[in-house]
């Protein structure tokens, strides 16, 4: 049974009759998916068919074939798992605000369920869909362990303000998932989608190639999780900030596309019996920090702009607008790893080559963009653009918040004042050198 607090009813309509449709968006998996679990529950209770529909938009926020390819291959696997469980999967292409209401009408659906995403564009789609349908519509938070609207009803100031709220609710929400997702067979089915056909209709950048370093899909995600727990988790607490070590999980692309549930990972890590400090450190990142990002995007509509920064951060950045910048680079120079700093260039090359930059380097990378651009607005724009274009996990609340933390002190505090940064936390090459073998990292990326 699903905890009802995970479910949000979005309109006044009551269920009368007809099939259940799960409009899959952010949580692109068959198992461990509270939205699908709820949709299935409704279908079984009313003895009606259950359908999953996925709307593919032909372009989306700088995403390239790197991210689309990862997503579509993951969806192919999800389609197959759903079929094994008698759940038809239908991929439609184009505008979701047209396609979803049309689909609902075509099959005479009686109820629409979707997963939760705090990003603006998705919320606009949902609002439009809501206006066009006259059946009950539910949103289920299948991405956060504690549903975003339950943990807090306002923008949290920092990790220390949301942490006690999450910890208090974890005993209630960190529960296990039901295993059975199957439904009785019904007659209506859809042809499987053709990956190459679908790809050929995308209106995106095909030059940023798909990554050879990350295999998409729920199965690959589950193997990555298993290997992380077995071979790396014990080192996570001490070594996660060293980009030469492989102590991090590498799971963010799978979380981003919902190919595995963060809650599944949290359960496995918690029960792993591995080093306590490492288990706690991982759960802090996976639950507290990640869910803090969803909180920020849910309640701060300026999550991707200067106006979204705290008052103190805007004030200090404004005071330092006219400070002389020692270096100024164009977007192209950044993109081509063409700065004077070999460490920065290596970080940019890492994401271009592999599709994922190490977490420690992401902070350094974004802070230097603030230092080497004419204004914080330029820095934010370039940071988000490059993040969304090259990272497999880009266009995620974590990405907007990560860039805003680095450039605008979001969820951080004021530090010692200095040129350009003002009171925003500073990072530099020598600091990195004290923490890890910088040359070793540069050489490693060079060899890729
Ligand atoms: C400038 C900048 C940009 C970033 N862009 C993104 C992005 O586009 N997408 C993205 O998912 N993350 C982003 N992050 C957050 C973090 O760097 C990545 O989540 C992490 O590096 C992903 O690698 P991993 O899964 O191997 O990390 P692990 O260390 O193994 O962490 C496990 C999980 O915990 C969560 N997590 C870890 N660090 C953070 C953090 N600082 N904030 C919130 N959640 C965290 C993520 O879900 C991550 O997958 C960004 C951070 C910064 C500073």
Coordinates of C-alpha atoms and ligand atoms in Angstrom, one line a residue:
X1 CA 0.0 0.0 0.0
X2 CA 1.1 3.5 -0.8
X3 CA 1.3 6.2 1.9
X4 CA -1.5 8.6 0.8
X5 CA 0.7 11.6 1.6
X6 CA 2.7 10.8 -1.5
X7 CA -0.4 11.6 -3.6
X8 CA -1.7 15.0 -4.5
X9 CA -5.1 15.4 -6.0
X10 CA -4.9 18.2 -8.6
X11 CA -8.5 18.9 -9.5
X12 CA -12.0 18.5 -8.2
X13 CA -13.2 15.6 -10.5
X14 CA -14.2 12.3 -9.0
X15 CA -13.6 8.9 -10.7
X16 CA -16.6 7.5 -12.6
X17 CA -15.3 4.9 -15.0
X18 CA -12.6 4.1 -17.5
X19 CA -9.0 3.2 -17.7
X20 CA -6.2 4.5 -15.6
X21 CA -3.4 6.4 -17.4
X22 CA 0.0 7.0 -15.9
X23 CA 1.7 9.9 -17.7
X24 CA 5.3 8.9 -17.0
X25 CA 7.7 11.8 -17.0
X26 CA 10.5 12.0 -14.5
X27 CA 10.4 8.5 -13.1
X28 CA 11.1 6.4 -16.1
X29 CA 11.1 2.9 -14.5
X30 CA 8.7 0.1 -14.0
X31 CA 9.7 -1.1 -10.5
X32 CA 10.0 1.0 -7.3
X33 CA 7.8 3.7 -8.8
X34 CA 5.2 5.1 -6.4
X35 CA 3.3 6.8 -9.3
X36 CA 2.9 3.5 -11.1
X37 CA 2.1 1.7 -7.9
X38 CA -0.7 4.1 -7.2
X39 CA -2.0 3.9 -10.8
X40 CA -2.0 0.1 -10.6
X41 CA -3.8 0.2 -7.3
X42 CA -6.6 2.3 -8.9
X43 CA -6.8 0.0 -11.9
X44 CA -7.1 -3.1 -9.8
X45 CA -9.6 -1.6 -7.4
X46 CA -11.8 -0.6 -10.4
X47 CA -11.0 -3.6 -12.6
X48 CA -10.0 -1.4 -15.5
X49 CA -7.0 -1.4 -17.8
X50 CA -3.8 0.5 -16.9
X51 CA -1.8 2.4 -19.5
X52 CA 1.6 4.1 -19.3
X53 CA 2.1 7.0 -21.7
X54 CA 5.3 8.9 -22.3
X55 CA 5.3 12.1 -24.2
X56 CA 8.6 12.8 -26.0
X57 CA 9.2 16.4 -26.9
X58 CA 11.4 16.9 -29.9
X59 CA 13.8 19.2 -28.0
X60 CA 14.3 20.1 -24.3
X61 CA 16.5 22.6 -22.5
X62 CA 19.8 22.1 -24.3
X63 CA 19.5 18.3 -24.2
X64 CA 21.5 16.6 -27.0
X65 CA 21.5 13.1 -28.3
X66 CA 23.8 12.2 -25.4
X67 CA 20.9 12.7 -22.9
X68 CA 18.1 11.7 -25.4
X69 CA 19.9 8.5 -26.3
X70 CA 20.4 7.6 -22.7
X71 CA 16.8 8.3 -21.9
X72 CA 15.3 6.5 -24.9
X73 CA 17.4 3.3 -24.4
X74 CA 16.3 3.3 -20.8
X75 CA 12.6 3.7 -21.9
X76 CA 13.0 0.7 -24.3
X77 CA 13.9 -1.4 -21.3
X78 CA 11.1 0.0 -19.3
X79 CA 8.6 -0.7 -22.1
X80 CA 9.7 -4.3 -22.1
X81 CA 9.4 -4.8 -18.4
X82 CA 6.0 -3.2 -18.4
X83 CA 4.9 -5.5 -21.3
X84 CA 6.0 -8.5 -19.2
X85 CA 3.6 -7.3 -16.6
X86 CA 0.7 -6.7 -19.0
X87 CA 1.0 -2.9 -18.9
X88 CA 0.9 -1.3 -22.4
X89 CA 3.4 1.5 -22.9
X90 CA 2.7 4.2 -25.5
X91 CA 5.3 6.7 -26.6
X92 CA 3.8 9.8 -28.2
X93 CA 5.8 12.6 -29.8
X94 CA 5.2 16.3 -29.8
X95 CA 3.5 18.7 -27.5
X96 CA 2.3 17.1 -24.2
X97 CA -0.4 19.7 -23.7
X98 CA -2.0 18.4 -26.9
X99 CA -1.0 14.8 -26.8
X100 CA -1.9 13.8 -23.2
X101 CA -5.5 15.2 -23.3
X102 CA -6.0 13.6 -26.8
X103 CA -4.8 10.2 -25.5
X104 CA -7.0 10.5 -22.5
X105 CA -10.0 11.2 -24.8
X106 CA -9.1 8.5 -27.3
X107 CA -9.1 5.7 -24.8
X108 CA -11.9 7.1 -22.7
X109 CA -9.6 7.2 -19.6
X110 CA -11.2 7.7 -16.2
X111 CA -8.2 9.0 -14.3
X112 CA -4.8 10.5 -15.0
X113 CA -1.8 10.0 -12.7
X114 CA 1.7 11.6 -13.2
X115 CA 4.9 11.7 -11.3
X116 CA 6.3 14.9 -9.7
X117 CA 8.8 17.3 -11.1
X118 CA 9.4 20.8 -9.7
X119 CA 10.9 22.3 -12.9
X120 CA 8.9 25.2 -14.4
X121 CA 8.4 23.9 -17.9
X122 CA 6.9 20.6 -16.7
X123 CA 4.6 22.4 -14.3
X124 CA 3.4 24.6 -17.1
X125 CA 2.7 21.5 -19.2
X126 CA 0.7 20.0 -16.3
X127 CA -1.3 23.1 -15.8
X128 CA -2.3 23.2 -19.4
X129 CA -3.2 19.5 -19.4
X130 CA -5.3 20.1 -16.2
X131 CA -7.3 22.8 -18.0
X132 CA -8.1 20.5 -20.9
X133 CA -9.3 17.4 -19.0
X134 CA -12.3 16.6 -16.9
X135 CA -11.3 13.5 -15.1
X136 CA -9.4 13.3 -11.8
X137 CA -5.7 14.0 -12.0
X138 CA -3.2 13.0 -9.3
X139 CA 0.5 13.8 -8.9
X140 CA 2.6 11.3 -7.0
X141 CA 6.1 12.1 -5.8
X142 CA 8.0 9.1 -6.9
X143 CA 11.4 10.8 -6.9
X144 CA 11.8 12.0 -3.3
X145 CA 11.8 9.7 -0.3
X146 CA 9.8 12.3 1.7
X147 CA 7.3 13.9 -0.7
X148 CA 8.4 17.5 -1.5
X149 CA 5.2 19.1 -0.3
X150 CA 5.1 17.1 2.9
X151 CA 8.6 17.9 4.1
X152 CA 8.2 21.6 3.8
X153 CA 5.8 24.2 2.5
X154 CA 8.4 26.9 1.9
X155 CA 11.8 27.5 0.5
X156 CA 14.3 26.0 3.0
X157 CA 17.2 28.2 3.8
X158 CA 19.9 25.5 3.9
X159 CA 20.6 21.9 4.6
X160 CA 20.5 22.5 8.3
X161 CA 16.9 23.7 8.1
X162 CA 15.5 20.8 6.0
X163 CA 17.6 18.0 7.6
X164 CA 15.7 17.7 10.9
X165 CA 12.4 17.8 9.0
X166 CA 13.5 15.0 6.7
X167 CA 15.0 12.9 9.5
X168 CA 11.8 13.2 11.5
X169 CA 9.8 11.9 8.6
X170 CA 12.1 9.1 7.3
X171 CA 10.8 6.4 9.6
X172 CA 7.4 7.0 8.0
X173 CA 8.6 7.3 4.3
X174 CA 11.7 5.2 4.0
X175 CA 9.5 2.1 3.5
X176 CA 10.0 -0.8 1.0
X177 CA 8.2 -1.0 -2.4
X178 CA 5.7 -3.7 -3.3
X179 CA 7.3 -6.2 -5.6
X180 CA 4.4 -7.1 -7.9
X181 CA 3.6 -4.6 -10.6
X182 CA 1.6 -6.9 -12.9
X183 CA -2.1 -6.4 -13.9
X184 CA -4.5 -8.7 -15.6
X185 CA -4.2 -8.7 -19.4
X186 CA -6.5 -6.4 -21.3
X187 CA -7.0 -6.2 -25.1
X188 CA -5.7 -2.8 -26.1
X189 CA -2.1 -2.7 -27.0
X190 CA 0.4 -0.4 -28.8
X191 CA 3.2 -1.2 -31.2
X192 CA 6.7 -1.0 -29.6
X193 CA 8.4 2.3 -30.4
X194 CA 11.2 2.1 -32.9
X195 CA 14.3 3.7 -31.4
X196 CA 16.0 4.8 -34.7
X197 CA 12.7 6.1 -36.1
X198 CA 12.1 8.2 -33.0
X199 CA 15.7 9.5 -33.0
X200 CA 15.5 10.6 -36.6
X201 CA 12.6 12.9 -35.7
X202 CA 14.4 14.7 -32.9
X203 CA 15.3 18.4 -33.4
X204 CA 18.4 18.4 -31.2
X205 CA 22.2 18.6 -31.3
X206 CA 23.7 15.3 -32.5
X207 CA 27.3 16.5 -32.2
X208 CA 27.6 15.9 -28.5
X209 CA 27.9 12.2 -28.7
X210 CA 26.3 9.5 -26.5
X211 CA 28.6 8.4 -23.7
X212 CA 30.5 5.2 -23.7
X213 CA 31.0 5.5 -20.0
X214 CA 27.5 5.0 -18.8
X215 CA 25.2 2.3 -19.9
X216 CA 21.5 3.4 -19.7
X217 CA 18.6 1.6 -18.1
X218 CA 17.2 0.2 -14.9
X219 CA 19.4 -3.0 -15.0
X220 CA 22.6 -1.0 -15.6
X221 CA 21.6 1.3 -12.8
X222 CA 21.0 -1.6 -10.4
X223 CA 24.4 -3.1 -11.3
X224 CA 26.1 0.3 -10.7
X225 CA 24.4 0.5 -7.3
X226 CA 25.4 -3.0 -6.4
X227 CA 29.0 -2.5 -7.4
X228 CA 29.1 0.8 -5.6
X229 CA 27.9 -0.7 -2.3
X230 CA 30.3 -3.7 -2.7
X231 CA 33.5 -2.0 -3.7
X232 CA 33.3 1.8 -3.0
X233 CA 30.8 2.7 -0.3
X234 CA 33.3 2.0 2.5
X235 CA 35.5 4.8 1.2
X236 CA 32.8 7.3 0.5
X237 CA 33.2 9.3 3.6
X238 CA 36.9 9.9 3.3
X239 CA 37.5 9.8 -0.5
X240 CA 34.4 11.2 -2.2
X241 CA 36.0 14.6 -2.7
X242 CA 39.0 13.2 -4.5
X243 CA 38.4 13.2 -8.2
X244 CA 41.3 10.7 -8.7
X245 CA 39.5 8.1 -6.5
X246 CA 36.4 6.3 -7.6
X247 CA 34.6 6.5 -4.3
X248 CA 31.5 8.1 -5.7
X249 CA 28.5 6.1 -6.9
X250 CA 28.2 7.4 -10.5
X251 CA 24.4 7.0 -10.1
X252 CA 23.2 10.5 -10.8
X253 CA 22.3 9.8 -14.5
X254 CA 20.1 6.9 -13.3
X255 CA 18.5 9.0 -10.6
X256 CA 18.0 11.9 -13.0
X257 CA 16.1 9.9 -15.6
X258 CA 14.3 7.9 -12.8
X259 CA 15.8 4.7 -14.1
X260 CA 16.4 3.7 -10.5
X261 CA 14.6 5.1 -7.4
X262 CA 16.7 7.1 -5.0
X263 CA 14.6 5.4 -2.3
X264 CA 15.7 1.9 -3.5
X265 CA 19.4 3.1 -3.3
X266 CA 18.7 4.6 0.2
X267 CA 17.3 1.3 1.4
X268 CA 20.1 -0.8 0.0
X269 CA 22.8 1.6 1.4
X270 CA 21.2 1.8 4.8
X271 CA 21.0 -2.0 5.1
X272 CA 24.4 -2.6 3.6
X273 CA 26.3 -3.1 6.9
X274 CA 29.1 -0.9 5.5
X275 CA 31.1 1.8 7.3
X276 CA 28.6 3.8 9.4
X277 CA 30.1 7.2 8.5
X278 CA 30.1 6.4 4.8
X279 CA 26.5 5.2 4.9
X280 CA 25.5 8.4 6.7
X281 CA 27.5 10.6 4.3
X282 CA 25.9 8.9 1.3
X283 CA 22.4 9.2 2.7
X284 CA 23.0 12.9 3.5
X285 CA 23.8 13.6 -0.2
X286 CA 21.2 11.3 -1.7
X287 CA 18.3 12.3 0.6
X288 CA 19.0 15.6 2.3
X289 CA 21.0 17.5 -0.4
X290 CA 19.0 16.1 -3.3
X291 CA 15.6 16.8 -1.7
X292 CA 16.8 20.2 -0.7
X293 CA 17.3 20.9 -4.5
X294 CA 13.7 19.8 -5.2
X295 CA 12.5 22.1 -2.4
X296 CA 14.4 25.1 -3.9
X297 CA 13.0 24.6 -7.4
X298 CA 9.5 23.9 -6.1
X299 CA 9.2 27.1 -4.1
X300 CA 11.5 29.5 -5.8
X301 CA 10.5 30.2 -9.4
X302 CA 13.7 32.0 -10.0
X303 CA 15.8 28.9 -9.3
X304 CA 17.8 29.5 -12.5
X305 CA 18.3 33.3 -12.3
X306 CA 20.2 35.9 -10.3
X307 CA 16.9 37.0 -8.7
X308 CA 16.7 33.6 -7.0
X309 CA 19.8 34.2 -4.9
X310 CA 19.4 35.1 -1.2
X311 CA 19.4 38.9 -0.4
X312 CA 22.9 38.8 1.1
X313 CA 24.3 37.1 -2.0
X314 CA 22.7 39.5 -4.5
X315 CA 23.9 42.5 -2.4
X316 CA 27.5 41.3 -2.2
X317 CA 27.6 40.3 -5.9
X318 CA 26.2 43.7 -6.8
X319 CA 28.9 45.5 -4.7
X320 CA 31.6 43.7 -6.7
X321 CA 30.1 44.0 -10.2
X322 CA 32.7 46.5 -11.3
X323 CA 35.7 44.6 -9.8
X324 CA 38.5 44.0 -12.4
X325 CA 38.4 40.4 -13.6
X326 CA 41.9 39.0 -14.3
X327 CA 40.6 36.8 -17.1
X328 CA 37.5 37.0 -19.1
X329 CA 36.5 34.1 -21.4
X330 CA 33.8 33.6 -24.0
X331 CA 31.3 30.8 -24.0
X332 CA 33.3 29.2 -26.8
X333 CA 36.6 29.4 -24.9
X334 CA 35.0 27.7 -21.9
X335 CA 33.3 25.1 -24.0
X336 CA 36.5 24.2 -25.8
X337 CA 38.5 24.0 -22.5
X338 CA 40.5 26.9 -23.6
X339 CA 41.3 28.8 -20.4
X340 CA 44.7 29.4 -18.8
X341 CA 43.9 26.9 -16.0
X342 CA 44.8 23.2 -16.8
X343 CA 42.7 22.0 -13.9
X344 CA 39.6 23.8 -15.1
X345 CA 40.2 22.7 -18.7
X346 CA 40.5 19.1 -17.4
X347 CA 37.1 19.3 -15.6
X348 CA 35.4 20.7 -18.7
X349 CA 37.1 17.9 -20.8
X350 CA 35.9 15.3 -18.4
X351 CA 32.3 16.2 -18.9
X352 CA 32.7 16.6 -22.7
X353 CA 34.4 13.2 -23.0
X354 CA 32.4 11.1 -20.5
X355 CA 29.1 12.8 -19.8
X356 CA 29.8 13.3 -16.1
X357 CA 32.1 15.6 -14.2
X358 CA 33.3 14.6 -10.7
X359 CA 31.2 16.3 -7.9
X360 CA 34.2 18.2 -6.4
X361 CA 35.3 19.5 -9.7
X362 CA 31.8 20.8 -10.5
X363 CA 32.1 23.3 -7.6
X364 CA 35.5 24.5 -8.8
X365 CA 34.4 24.6 -12.4
X366 CA 31.3 26.8 -11.7
X367 CA 33.1 29.1 -9.3
X368 CA 35.8 29.9 -11.8
X369 CA 33.1 30.7 -14.4
X370 CA 31.9 33.4 -11.9
X371 CA 35.5 34.7 -11.6
X372 CA 36.2 34.8 -15.4
X373 CA 33.0 36.3 -16.8
X374 CA 31.8 39.9 -16.8
X375 CA 28.8 39.4 -14.5
X376 CA 27.2 36.9 -12.2
X377 CA 24.3 36.7 -14.7
X378 CA 26.7 35.8 -17.5
X379 CA 28.3 33.2 -15.2
X380 CA 25.0 31.6 -14.4
X381 CA 23.9 31.5 -18.0
X382 CA 27.1 29.8 -19.1
X383 CA 27.2 27.5 -16.2
X384 CA 23.7 26.2 -16.8
X385 CA 24.1 26.1 -20.5
X386 CA 27.3 23.9 -20.3
X387 CA 25.9 21.8 -17.5
X388 CA 22.7 21.0 -19.4
X389 CA 24.4 20.4 -22.7
X390 CA 27.1 18.0 -21.5
X391 CA 26.2 16.4 -18.2
X392 CA 24.1 13.3 -18.5
X393 CA 22.4 14.3 -15.3
X394 CA 21.8 17.9 -16.4
X395 CA 18.5 19.8 -16.4
X396 CA 17.9 18.5 -12.9
X397 CA 17.0 20.5 -9.8
X398 CA 20.4 19.4 -8.5
X399 CA 22.0 21.1 -11.5
X400 CA 20.3 24.5 -11.1
X401 CA 21.0 24.4 -7.3
X402 CA 24.6 23.3 -7.8
X403 CA 25.3 26.2 -10.1
X404 CA 23.4 28.6 -7.9
X405 CA 25.3 27.4 -4.8
X406 CA 28.6 27.9 -6.6
X407 CA 27.8 31.3 -8.1
X408 CA 25.1 32.7 -5.9
X409 CA 25.7 31.2 -2.4
X410 CA 22.3 29.4 -2.4
X411 CA 22.1 27.2 0.7
X412 CA 25.5 28.4 1.7
X413 CA 26.6 31.2 4.1
X414 CA 28.7 34.4 3.7
X415 CA 32.5 33.9 3.7
X416 CA 35.4 36.3 3.9
X417 CA 35.0 39.1 1.3
X418 CA 37.2 39.2 -1.7
X419 CA 37.3 40.7 -5.2
X420 CA 34.6 39.5 -7.7
X421 CA 33.2 36.9 -5.4
X422 CA 32.3 39.3 -2.6
X423 CA 31.2 37.0 0.2
X424 CA 30.5 34.0 -2.0
X425 CA 32.6 31.1 -1.0
X426 CA 35.9 31.0 -3.0
X427 CA 37.8 28.1 -4.4
X428 CA 41.2 28.1 -6.0
X429 CA 43.9 25.9 -7.6
X430 CA 46.1 25.8 -4.6
X431 CA 43.2 24.7 -2.4
X432 CA 42.6 21.9 -4.9
X433 CA 46.3 21.0 -4.8
X434 CA 46.2 20.6 -1.1
X435 CA 43.2 18.2 -1.3
X436 CA 44.3 15.9 -4.2
X437 CA 46.9 15.1 -6.8
X438 CA 45.9 17.8 -9.4
X439 CA 48.4 16.8 -12.0
X440 CA 47.2 13.2 -11.6
X441 CA 43.7 14.3 -12.4
X442 CA 44.7 16.3 -15.4
X443 CA 46.8 13.4 -16.8
X444 CA 43.9 11.0 -16.2
X445 CA 41.5 13.2 -18.2
X446 CA 44.0 13.6 -20.9
X447 CA 44.3 9.9 -21.4
X448 CA 40.5 9.4 -21.8
Ligands
LIG1 C1 28.0 23.3 -10.4 C2 27.3 22.1 -10.0 C3 26.5 21.5 -10.9 C4 25.8 20.3 -10.6 N1 25.0 19.8 -11.6 C5 24.3 18.7 -11.2 C6 23.4 18.1 -12.2 O1 23.2 18.7 -13.3 N2 22.7 17.0 -11.8 C7 22.9 16.4 -10.6 O2 22.2 15.3 -10.4 N3 23.7 16.9 -9.7 C8 24.4 18.0 -10.0 N4 25.3 18.5 -9.0 C9 25.3 17.9 -7.7 C10 26.4 16.8 -7.6 O3 27.7 17.3 -8.0 C11 26.1 15.6 -8.4 O4 24.8 15.1 -8.0 C12 27.1 14.4 -8.2 O5 28.4 14.8 -8.6 C13 26.6 13.2 -9.0 O6 27.6 12.2 -9.0 P1 27.3 10.9 -8.2 O7 26.0 10.3 -8.4 O8 28.5 10.0 -8.6 O9 27.6 11.4 -6.8 P2 27.6 10.8 -5.3 O10 28.6 11.5 -4.5 O11 27.7 9.3 -5.4 O12 26.1 11.2 -4.7 C14 25.0 10.4 -4.8 C15 23.8 11.2 -5.1 O13 23.6 12.2 -4.1 C16 23.1 13.3 -4.6 N5 24.0 14.4 -4.5 C17 25.4 14.4 -4.4 N6 25.9 15.6 -4.2 C18 24.9 16.5 -4.2 C19 24.7 17.9 -4.1 N7 25.8 18.6 -4.0 N8 23.5 18.4 -4.2 C20 22.4 17.7 -4.4 N9 22.5 16.3 -4.5 C21 23.7 15.7 -4.4 C22 22.9 13.1 -6.1 O14 21.6 12.6 -6.4 C23 23.9 12.0 -6.4 O15 23.6 11.2 -7.5 C24 26.0 19.7 -9.3 C25 26.8 20.3 -8.4 C26 27.5 21.5 -8.7 C27 28.3 22.1 -7.7

